[in-house]
């Protein structure tokens, strides 16, 4: 389950709950949303930094730089895949 689905599930549970359970779910939703926003900001920043390192001023890929950095992206696999996708390099061969 991804974060977006988790948020939807928590919101559905909250609608069906009452009292302390509803309050606890509200807090949980806020924390998951905040964590997801922080994750997105980290991915955005990584894409910005990596893009400036692996593409020249004409937008051409610096293959050597990409090969070097690709294996050093220190994110969980799901986030690493998202970074590569946003860079437009998901379908590029090594």
PDB file of N, CA and C in Angstrom:
ATOM      1  N   UNK A   1       0.853  -1.178   0.000  1.00  0.00           N
ATOM      2  CA  UNK A   1       0.000   0.000   0.000  1.00  0.00           C
ATOM      3  C   UNK A   1       0.892   1.232   0.000  1.00  0.00           C
ATOM      4  N   UNK A   2       0.575   2.165  -0.882  1.00  0.00           N
ATOM      5  CA  UNK A   2       1.347   3.401  -0.909  1.00  0.00           C
ATOM      6  C   UNK A   2       0.746   4.426   0.061  1.00  0.00           C
ATOM      7  N   UNK A   3       1.447   5.531   0.222  1.00  0.00           N
ATOM      8  CA  UNK A   3       1.021   6.545   1.195  1.00  0.00           C
ATOM      9  C   UNK A   3      -0.342   7.145   0.853  1.00  0.00           C
ATOM     10  N   UNK A   4      -0.584   7.384  -0.431  1.00  0.00           N
ATOM     11  CA  UNK A   4      -1.867   7.981  -0.840  1.00  0.00           C
ATOM     12  C   UNK A   4      -3.028   7.044  -0.488  1.00  0.00           C
ATOM     13  N   UNK A   5      -2.852   5.764  -0.740  1.00  0.00           N
ATOM     14  CA  UNK A   5      -3.890   4.795  -0.384  1.00  0.00           C
ATOM     15  C   UNK A   5      -4.066   4.697   1.130  1.00  0.00           C
ATOM     16  N   UNK A   6      -2.961   4.794   1.854  1.00  0.00           N
ATOM     17  CA  UNK A   6      -3.033   4.747   3.315  1.00  0.00           C
ATOM     18  C   UNK A   6      -3.834   5.931   3.851  1.00  0.00           C
ATOM     19  N   UNK A   7      -3.620   7.097   3.282  1.00  0.00           N
ATOM     20  CA  UNK A   7      -4.362   8.290   3.704  1.00  0.00           C
ATOM     21  C   UNK A   7      -5.849   8.109   3.427  1.00  0.00           C
ATOM     22  N   UNK A   8      -6.185   7.605   2.240  1.00  0.00           N
ATOM     23  CA  UNK A   8      -7.592   7.370   1.900  1.00  0.00           C
ATOM     24  C   UNK A   8      -8.224   6.373   2.877  1.00  0.00           C
ATOM     25  N   UNK A   9      -7.498   5.323   3.199  1.00  0.00           N
ATOM     26  CA  UNK A   9      -8.007   4.309   4.122  1.00  0.00           C
ATOM     27  C   UNK A   9      -8.227   4.893   5.509  1.00  0.00           C
ATOM     28  N   UNK A  10      -7.261   5.662   5.996  1.00  0.00           N
ATOM     29  CA  UNK A  10      -7.406   6.294   7.307  1.00  0.00           C
ATOM     30  C   UNK A  10      -8.587   7.259   7.337  1.00  0.00           C
ATOM     31  N   UNK A  11      -8.774   8.009   6.269  1.00  0.00           N
ATOM     32  CA  UNK A  11      -9.904   8.942   6.216  1.00  0.00           C
ATOM     33  C   UNK A  11     -11.236   8.193   6.226  1.00  0.00           C
ATOM     34  N   UNK A  12     -11.294   7.080   5.510  1.00  0.00           N
ATOM     35  CA  UNK A  12     -12.523   6.272   5.515  1.00  0.00           C
ATOM     36  C   UNK A  12     -12.782   5.706   6.903  1.00  0.00           C
ATOM     37  N   UNK A  13     -11.731   5.253   7.567  1.00  0.00           N
ATOM     38  CA  UNK A  13     -11.883   4.727   8.928  1.00  0.00           C
ATOM     39  C   UNK A  13     -12.359   5.822   9.876  1.00  0.00           C
ATOM     40  N   UNK A  14     -11.814   7.030   9.698  1.00  0.00           N
ATOM     41  CA  UNK A  14     -12.194   8.151  10.567  1.00  0.00           C
ATOM     42  C   UNK A  14     -13.676   8.488  10.406  1.00  0.00           C
ATOM     43  N   UNK A  15     -14.171   8.454   9.163  1.00  0.00           N
ATOM     44  CA  UNK A  15     -15.588   8.756   8.928  1.00  0.00           C
ATOM     45  C   UNK A  15     -16.497   7.757   9.653  1.00  0.00           C
ATOM     46  N   UNK A  16     -16.038   6.534   9.805  1.00  0.00           N
ATOM     47  CA  UNK A  16     -16.845   5.503  10.460  1.00  0.00           C
ATOM     48  C   UNK A  16     -16.633   5.445  11.974  1.00  0.00           C
ATOM     49  N   UNK A  17     -15.681   6.211  12.487  1.00  0.00           N
ATOM     50  CA  UNK A  17     -15.350   6.125  13.905  1.00  0.00           C
ATOM     51  C   UNK A  17     -15.952   7.287  14.696  1.00  0.00           C
ATOM     52  N   UNK A  18     -15.855   7.182  16.013  1.00  0.00           N
ATOM     53  CA  UNK A  18     -16.363   8.228  16.895  1.00  0.00           C
ATOM     54  C   UNK A  18     -15.392   8.430  18.056  1.00  0.00           C
ATOM     55  N   UNK A  19     -15.558   9.536  18.746  1.00  0.00           N
ATOM     56  CA  UNK A  19     -14.833   9.796  19.986  1.00  0.00           C
ATOM     57  C   UNK A  19     -13.327   9.774  19.855  1.00  0.00           C
ATOM     58  N   UNK A  20     -12.695   9.080  20.823  1.00  0.00           N
ATOM     59  CA  UNK A  20     -11.236   9.028  20.880  1.00  0.00           C
ATOM     60  C   UNK A  20     -10.633   8.373  19.640  1.00  0.00           C
ATOM     61  N   UNK A  21     -11.323   7.374  19.123  1.00  0.00           N
ATOM     62  CA  UNK A  21     -10.811   6.705  17.927  1.00  0.00           C
ATOM     63  C   UNK A  21     -10.748   7.687  16.754  1.00  0.00           C
ATOM     64  N   UNK A  22     -11.778   8.511  16.582  1.00  0.00           N
ATOM     65  CA  UNK A  22     -11.799   9.503  15.503  1.00  0.00           C
ATOM     66  C   UNK A  22     -10.692  10.531  15.707  1.00  0.00           C
ATOM     67  N   UNK A  23     -10.484  10.941  16.956  1.00  0.00           N
ATOM     68  CA  UNK A  23      -9.431  11.921  17.251  1.00  0.00           C
ATOM     69  C   UNK A  23      -8.053  11.331  16.961  1.00  0.00           C
ATOM     70  N   UNK A  24      -7.849  10.083  17.328  1.00  0.00           N
ATOM     71  CA  UNK A  24      -6.568   9.418  17.074  1.00  0.00           C
ATOM     72  C   UNK A  24      -6.324   9.268  15.578  1.00  0.00           C
ATOM     73  N   UNK A  25      -7.359   8.926  14.843  1.00  0.00           N
ATOM     74  CA  UNK A  25      -7.214   8.789  13.396  1.00  0.00           C
ATOM     75  C   UNK A  25      -6.930  10.133  12.741  1.00  0.00           C
ATOM     76  N   UNK A  26      -7.525  11.196  13.258  1.00  0.00           N
ATOM     77  CA  UNK A  26      -7.248  12.533  12.729  1.00  0.00           C
ATOM     78  C   UNK A  26      -5.768  12.860  12.884  1.00  0.00           C
ATOM     79  N   UNK A  27      -5.212  12.569  14.048  1.00  0.00           N
ATOM     80  CA  UNK A  27      -3.788  12.822  14.293  1.00  0.00           C
ATOM     81  C   UNK A  27      -2.928  11.954  13.372  1.00  0.00           C
ATOM     82  N   UNK A  28      -3.304  10.702  13.224  1.00  0.00           N
ATOM     83  CA  UNK A  28      -2.548   9.798  12.354  1.00  0.00           C
ATOM     84  C   UNK A  28      -2.549  10.303  10.921  1.00  0.00           C
ATOM     85  N   UNK A  29      -3.702  10.754  10.458  1.00  0.00           N
ATOM     86  CA  UNK A  29      -3.811  11.284   9.091  1.00  0.00           C
ATOM     87  C   UNK A  29      -2.904  12.496   8.921  1.00  0.00           C
ATOM     88  N   UNK A  30      -2.920  13.394   9.896  1.00  0.00           N
ATOM     89  CA  UNK A  30      -2.075  14.588   9.822  1.00  0.00           C
ATOM     90  C   UNK A  30      -0.603  14.209   9.734  1.00  0.00           C
ATOM     91  N   UNK A  31      -0.190  13.210  10.507  1.00  0.00           N
ATOM     92  CA  UNK A  31       1.208  12.782  10.486  1.00  0.00           C
ATOM     93  C   UNK A  31       1.586  12.125   9.160  1.00  0.00           C
ATOM     94  N   UNK A  32       0.717  11.305   8.633  1.00  0.00           N
ATOM     95  CA  UNK A  32       0.996  10.652   7.356  1.00  0.00           C
ATOM     96  C   UNK A  32       1.053  11.691   6.235  1.00  0.00           C
ATOM     97  N   UNK A  33       0.128  12.639   6.244  1.00  0.00           N
ATOM     98  CA  UNK A  33       0.129  13.702   5.226  1.00  0.00           C
ATOM     99  C   UNK A  33       1.417  14.521   5.331  1.00  0.00           C
ATOM    100  N   UNK A  34       1.805  14.884   6.549  1.00  0.00           N
ATOM    101  CA  UNK A  34       3.036  15.653   6.745  1.00  0.00           C
ATOM    102  C   UNK A  34       4.254  14.864   6.255  1.00  0.00           C
ATOM    103  N   UNK A  35       4.314  13.593   6.580  1.00  0.00           N
ATOM    104  CA  UNK A  35       5.430  12.750   6.138  1.00  0.00           C
ATOM    105  C   UNK A  35       5.462  12.657   4.618  1.00  0.00           C
ATOM    106  N   UNK A  36       4.300  12.547   3.999  1.00  0.00           N
ATOM    107  CA  UNK A  36       4.239  12.461   2.543  1.00  0.00           C
ATOM    108  C   UNK A  36       4.698  13.771   1.910  1.00  0.00           C
ATOM    109  N   UNK A  37       4.313  14.894   2.491  1.00  0.00           N
ATOM    110  CA  UNK A  37       4.745  16.196   1.970  1.00  0.00           C
ATOM    111  C   UNK A  37       6.256  16.357   2.112  1.00  0.00           C
ATOM    112  N   UNK A  38       6.808  15.904   3.235  1.00  0.00           N
ATOM    113  CA  UNK A  38       8.254  15.980   3.446  1.00  0.00           C
ATOM    114  C   UNK A  38       8.985  15.082   2.445  1.00  0.00           C
ATOM    115  N   UNK A  39       8.443  13.903   2.193  1.00  0.00           N
ATOM    116  CA  UNK A  39       9.018  12.982   1.210  1.00  0.00           C
ATOM    117  C   UNK A  39       9.026  13.622  -0.172  1.00  0.00           C
ATOM    118  N   UNK A  40       7.917  14.226  -0.565  1.00  0.00           N
ATOM    119  CA  UNK A  40       7.828  14.888  -1.860  1.00  0.00           C
ATOM    120  C   UNK A  40       8.859  16.016  -1.977  1.00  0.00           C
ATOM    121  N   UNK A  41       9.026  16.777  -0.903  1.00  0.00           N
ATOM    122  CA  UNK A  41       9.997  17.873  -0.918  1.00  0.00           C
ATOM    123  C   UNK A  41      11.422  17.328  -1.071  1.00  0.00           C
ATOM    124  N   UNK A  42      11.730  16.223  -0.400  1.00  0.00           N
ATOM    125  CA  UNK A  42      13.056  15.612  -0.522  1.00  0.00           C
ATOM    126  C   UNK A  42      13.290  15.103  -1.940  1.00  0.00           C
ATOM    127  N   UNK A  43      12.291  14.479  -2.515  1.00  0.00           N
ATOM    128  CA  UNK A  43      12.412  13.969  -3.883  1.00  0.00           C
ATOM    129  C   UNK A  43      12.582  15.136  -4.854  1.00  0.00           C
ATOM    130  N   UNK A  44      11.800  16.186  -4.684  1.00  0.00           N
ATOM    131  CA  UNK A  44      11.922  17.370  -5.552  1.00  0.00           C
ATOM    132  C   UNK A  44      13.334  17.947  -5.496  1.00  0.00           C
ATOM    133  N   UNK A  45      13.880  18.051  -4.294  1.00  0.00           N
ATOM    134  CA  UNK A  45      15.228  18.607  -4.122  1.00  0.00           C
ATOM    135  C   UNK A  45      16.266  17.687  -4.747  1.00  0.00           C
ATOM    136  N   UNK A  46      16.125  16.381  -4.552  1.00  0.00           N
ATOM    137  CA  UNK A  46      17.064  15.424  -5.146  1.00  0.00           C
ATOM    138  C   UNK A  46      17.033  15.514  -6.664  1.00  0.00           C
ATOM    139  N   UNK A  47      15.841  15.607  -7.232  1.00  0.00           N
ATOM    140  CA  UNK A  47      15.706  15.722  -8.695  1.00  0.00           C
ATOM    141  C   UNK A  47      16.409  16.986  -9.178  1.00  0.00           C
ATOM    142  N   UNK A  48      16.208  18.079  -8.477  1.00  0.00           N
ATOM    143  CA  UNK A  48      16.829  19.348  -8.860  1.00  0.00           C
ATOM    144  C   UNK A  48      18.357  19.240  -8.843  1.00  0.00           C
ATOM    145  N   UNK A  49      18.896  18.670  -7.780  1.00  0.00           N
ATOM    146  CA  UNK A  49      20.354  18.550  -7.635  1.00  0.00           C
ATOM    147  C   UNK A  49      20.926  17.588  -8.673  1.00  0.00           C
ATOM    148  N   UNK A  50      20.296  16.441  -8.808  1.00  0.00           N
ATOM    149  CA  UNK A  50      20.805  15.436  -9.758  1.00  0.00           C
ATOM    150  C   UNK A  50      20.693  15.952 -11.186  1.00  0.00           C
ATOM    151  N   UNK A  51      19.579  16.606 -11.497  1.00  0.00           N
ATOM    152  CA  UNK A  51      19.401  17.156 -12.853  1.00  0.00           C
ATOM    153  C   UNK A  51      20.539  18.119 -13.191  1.00  0.00           C
ATOM    154  N   UNK A  52      20.901  18.969 -12.261  1.00  0.00           N
ATOM    155  CA  UNK A  52      21.970  19.940 -12.536  1.00  0.00           C
ATOM    156  C   UNK A  52      23.324  19.252 -12.721  1.00  0.00           C
ATOM    157  N   UNK A  53      23.478  18.072 -12.145  1.00  0.00           N
ATOM    158  CA  UNK A  53      24.747  17.357 -12.269  1.00  0.00           C
ATOM    159  C   UNK A  53      24.835  16.479 -13.510  1.00  0.00           C
ATOM    160  N   UNK A  54      23.708  15.944 -13.961  1.00  0.00           N
ATOM    161  CA  UNK A  54      23.780  14.949 -15.040  1.00  0.00           C
ATOM    162  C   UNK A  54      23.329  15.474 -16.405  1.00  0.00           C
ATOM    163  N   UNK A  55      22.806  16.679 -16.463  1.00  0.00           N
ATOM    164  CA  UNK A  55      22.438  17.265 -17.746  1.00  0.00           C
ATOM    165  C   UNK A  55      23.262  18.529 -17.968  1.00  0.00           C
ATOM    166  N   UNK A  56      23.746  18.721 -19.192  1.00  0.00           N
ATOM    167  CA  UNK A  56      24.487  19.945 -19.483  1.00  0.00           C
ATOM    168  C   UNK A  56      23.509  21.093 -19.738  1.00  0.00           C
ATOM    169  N   UNK A  57      24.039  22.252 -20.055  1.00  0.00           N
ATOM    170  CA  UNK A  57      23.187  23.443 -20.234  1.00  0.00           C
ATOM    171  C   UNK A  57      22.246  23.327 -21.431  1.00  0.00           C
ATOM    172  N   UNK A  58      22.544  22.405 -22.339  1.00  0.00           N
ATOM    173  CA  UNK A  58      21.674  22.163 -23.495  1.00  0.00           C
ATOM    174  C   UNK A  58      20.665  21.052 -23.232  1.00  0.00           C
ATOM    175  N   UNK A  59      20.667  20.512 -22.029  1.00  0.00           N
ATOM    176  CA  UNK A  59      19.730  19.451 -21.676  1.00  0.00           C
ATOM    177  C   UNK A  59      20.169  18.060 -22.099  1.00  0.00           C
ATOM    178  N   UNK A  60      21.419  17.934 -22.512  1.00  0.00           N
ATOM    179  CA  UNK A  60      21.933  16.623 -22.918  1.00  0.00           C
ATOM    180  C   UNK A  60      22.467  15.872 -21.704  1.00  0.00           C
ATOM    181  N   UNK A  61      22.189  14.591 -21.679  1.00  0.00           N
ATOM    182  CA  UNK A  61      22.615  13.744 -20.574  1.00  0.00           C
ATOM    183  C   UNK A  61      24.125  13.555 -20.595  1.00  0.00           C
ATOM    184  N   UNK A  62      24.732  13.773 -19.446  1.00  0.00           N
ATOM    185  CA  UNK A  62      26.150  13.442 -19.248  1.00  0.00           C
ATOM    186  C   UNK A  62      26.178  12.008 -18.738  1.00  0.00           C
ATOM    187  N   UNK A  63      26.372  11.069 -19.661  1.00  0.00           N
ATOM    188  CA  UNK A  63      26.234   9.655 -19.327  1.00  0.00           C
ATOM    189  C   UNK A  63      27.156   9.208 -18.194  1.00  0.00           C
ATOM    190  N   UNK A  64      28.379   9.680 -18.200  1.00  0.00           N
ATOM    191  CA  UNK A  64      29.324   9.302 -17.140  1.00  0.00           C
ATOM    192  C   UNK A  64      28.863   9.778 -15.775  1.00  0.00           C
ATOM    193  N   UNK A  65      28.388  11.004 -15.720  1.00  0.00           N
ATOM    194  CA  UNK A  65      27.887  11.543 -14.453  1.00  0.00           C
ATOM    195  C   UNK A  65      26.667  10.761 -13.983  1.00  0.00           C
ATOM    196  N   UNK A  66      25.777  10.422 -14.927  1.00  0.00           N
ATOM    197  CA  UNK A  66      24.576   9.668 -14.568  1.00  0.00           C
ATOM    198  C   UNK A  66      24.939   8.279 -14.064  1.00  0.00           C
ATOM    199  N   UNK A  67      25.850   7.593 -14.757  1.00  0.00           N
ATOM    200  CA  UNK A  67      26.269   6.257 -14.323  1.00  0.00           C
ATOM    201  C   UNK A  67      26.865   6.310 -12.915  1.00  0.00           C
ATOM    202  N   UNK A  68      27.634   7.342 -12.642  1.00  0.00           N
ATOM    203  CA  UNK A  68      28.257   7.503 -11.330  1.00  0.00           C
ATOM    204  C   UNK A  68      27.210   7.757 -10.245  1.00  0.00           C
ATOM    205  N   UNK A  69      26.296   8.678 -10.508  1.00  0.00           N
ATOM    206  CA  UNK A  69      25.320   9.066  -9.487  1.00  0.00           C
ATOM    207  C   UNK A  69      24.187   8.065  -9.315  1.00  0.00           C
ATOM    208  N   UNK A  70      23.808   7.395 -10.381  1.00  0.00           N
ATOM    209  CA  UNK A  70      22.652   6.491 -10.329  1.00  0.00           C
ATOM    210  C   UNK A  70      22.782   5.462  -9.212  1.00  0.00           C
ATOM    211  N   UNK A  71      23.943   4.887  -9.056  1.00  0.00           N
ATOM    212  CA  UNK A  71      24.137   3.848  -8.039  1.00  0.00           C
ATOM    213  C   UNK A  71      24.323   4.434  -6.641  1.00  0.00           C
ATOM    214  N   UNK A  72      24.456   5.741  -6.561  1.00  0.00           N
ATOM    215  CA  UNK A  72      24.691   6.393  -5.267  1.00  0.00           C
ATOM    216  C   UNK A  72      23.484   7.156  -4.721  1.00  0.00           C
ATOM    217  N   UNK A  73      22.365   7.063  -5.411  1.00  0.00           N
ATOM    218  CA  UNK A  73      21.162   7.738  -4.921  1.00  0.00           C
ATOM    219  C   UNK A  73      20.731   7.021  -3.643  1.00  0.00           C
ATOM    220  N   UNK A  74      20.849   7.707  -2.525  1.00  0.00           N
ATOM    221  CA  UNK A  74      20.607   7.098  -1.220  1.00  0.00           C
ATOM    222  C   UNK A  74      19.177   7.238  -0.725  1.00  0.00           C
ATOM    223  N   UNK A  75      18.245   6.724  -1.489  1.00  0.00           N
ATOM    224  CA  UNK A  75      16.834   6.753  -1.132  1.00  0.00           C
ATOM    225  C   UNK A  75      16.296   5.332  -1.169  1.00  0.00           C
ATOM    226  N   UNK A  76      15.183   5.085  -0.498  1.00  0.00           N
ATOM    227  CA  UNK A  76      14.535   3.776  -0.646  1.00  0.00           C
ATOM    228  C   UNK A  76      14.227   3.521  -2.127  1.00  0.00           C
ATOM    229  N   UNK A  77      14.137   2.263  -2.506  1.00  0.00           N
ATOM    230  CA  UNK A  77      13.952   1.908  -3.916  1.00  0.00           C
ATOM    231  C   UNK A  77      12.750   2.597  -4.560  1.00  0.00           C
ATOM    232  N   UNK A  78      11.631   2.682  -3.839  1.00  0.00           N
ATOM    233  CA  UNK A  78      10.435   3.338  -4.393  1.00  0.00           C
ATOM    234  C   UNK A  78      10.715   4.811  -4.711  1.00  0.00           C
ATOM    235  N   UNK A  79      11.406   5.489  -3.797  1.00  0.00           N
ATOM    236  CA  UNK A  79      11.725   6.902  -4.002  1.00  0.00           C
ATOM    237  C   UNK A  79      12.784   7.071  -5.090  1.00  0.00           C
ATOM    238  N   UNK A  80      13.762   6.168  -5.116  1.00  0.00           N
ATOM    239  CA  UNK A  80      14.794   6.208  -6.156  1.00  0.00           C
ATOM    240  C   UNK A  80      14.157   6.060  -7.539  1.00  0.00           C
ATOM    241  N   UNK A  81      13.213   5.146  -7.655  1.00  0.00           N
ATOM    242  CA  UNK A  81      12.510   4.952  -8.923  1.00  0.00           C
ATOM    243  C   UNK A  81      11.741   6.217  -9.313  1.00  0.00           C
ATOM    244  N   UNK A  82      11.139   6.878  -8.340  1.00  0.00           N
ATOM    245  CA  UNK A  82      10.406   8.120  -8.609  1.00  0.00           C
ATOM    246  C   UNK A  82      11.355   9.225  -9.072  1.00  0.00           C
ATOM    247  N   UNK A  83      12.523   9.323  -8.450  1.00  0.00           N
ATOM    248  CA  UNK A  83      13.522  10.324  -8.850  1.00  0.00           C
ATOM    249  C   UNK A  83      13.954  10.071 -10.294  1.00  0.00           C
ATOM    250  N   UNK A  84      14.256   8.827 -10.613  1.00  0.00           N
ATOM    251  CA  UNK A  84      14.694   8.473 -11.964  1.00  0.00           C
ATOM    252  C   UNK A  84      13.586   8.776 -12.971  1.00  0.00           C
ATOM    253  N   UNK A  85      12.349   8.481 -12.598  1.00  0.00           N
ATOM    254  CA  UNK A  85      11.203   8.774 -13.475  1.00  0.00           C
ATOM    255  C   UNK A  85      11.081  10.275 -13.722  1.00  0.00           C
ATOM    256  N   UNK A  86      11.173  11.065 -12.660  1.00  0.00           N
ATOM    257  CA  UNK A  86      11.044  12.527 -12.811  1.00  0.00           C
ATOM    258  C   UNK A  86      12.176  13.130 -13.624  1.00  0.00           C
ATOM    259  N   UNK A  87      13.325  12.485 -13.601  1.00  0.00           N
ATOM    260  CA  UNK A  87      14.449  12.948 -14.417  1.00  0.00           C
ATOM    261  C   UNK A  87      14.256  12.573 -15.889  1.00  0.00           C
ATOM    262  N   UNK A  88      13.271  11.734 -16.152  1.00  0.00           N
ATOM    263  CA  UNK A  88      13.026  11.285 -17.520  1.00  0.00           C
ATOM    264  C   UNK A  88      14.001  10.215 -17.964  1.00  0.00           C
ATOM    265  N   UNK A  89      14.579   9.504 -16.994  1.00  0.00           N
ATOM    266  CA  UNK A  89      15.595   8.513 -17.317  1.00  0.00           C
ATOM    267  C   UNK A  89      15.151   7.087 -17.032  1.00  0.00           C
ATOM    268  N   UNK A  90      13.885   6.901 -16.729  1.00  0.00           N
ATOM    269  CA  UNK A  90      13.389   5.575 -16.386  1.00  0.00           C
ATOM    270  C   UNK A  90      13.512   4.589 -17.532  1.00  0.00           C
ATOM    271  N   UNK A  91      13.390   5.083 -18.744  1.00  0.00           N
ATOM    272  CA  UNK A  91      13.429   4.172 -19.896  1.00  0.00           C
ATOM    273  C   UNK A  91      14.778   4.191 -20.609  1.00  0.00           C
ATOM    274  N   UNK A  92      15.761   4.880 -20.037  1.00  0.00           N
ATOM    275  CA  UNK A  92      17.089   4.957 -20.648  1.00  0.00           C
ATOM    276  C   UNK A  92      17.896   3.716 -20.287  1.00  0.00           C
ATOM    277  N   UNK A  93      18.613   3.218 -21.239  1.00  0.00           N
ATOM    278  CA  UNK A  93      19.466   2.066 -20.987  1.00  0.00           C
ATOM    279  C   UNK A  93      20.719   2.526 -20.261  1.00  0.00           C
ATOM    280  N   UNK A  94      21.287   1.606 -19.477  1.00  0.00           N
ATOM    281  CA  UNK A  94      22.536   1.912 -18.748  1.00  0.00           C
ATOM    282  C   UNK A  94      23.704   2.099 -19.677  1.00  0.00           C
TER     283      UNK A  94
END
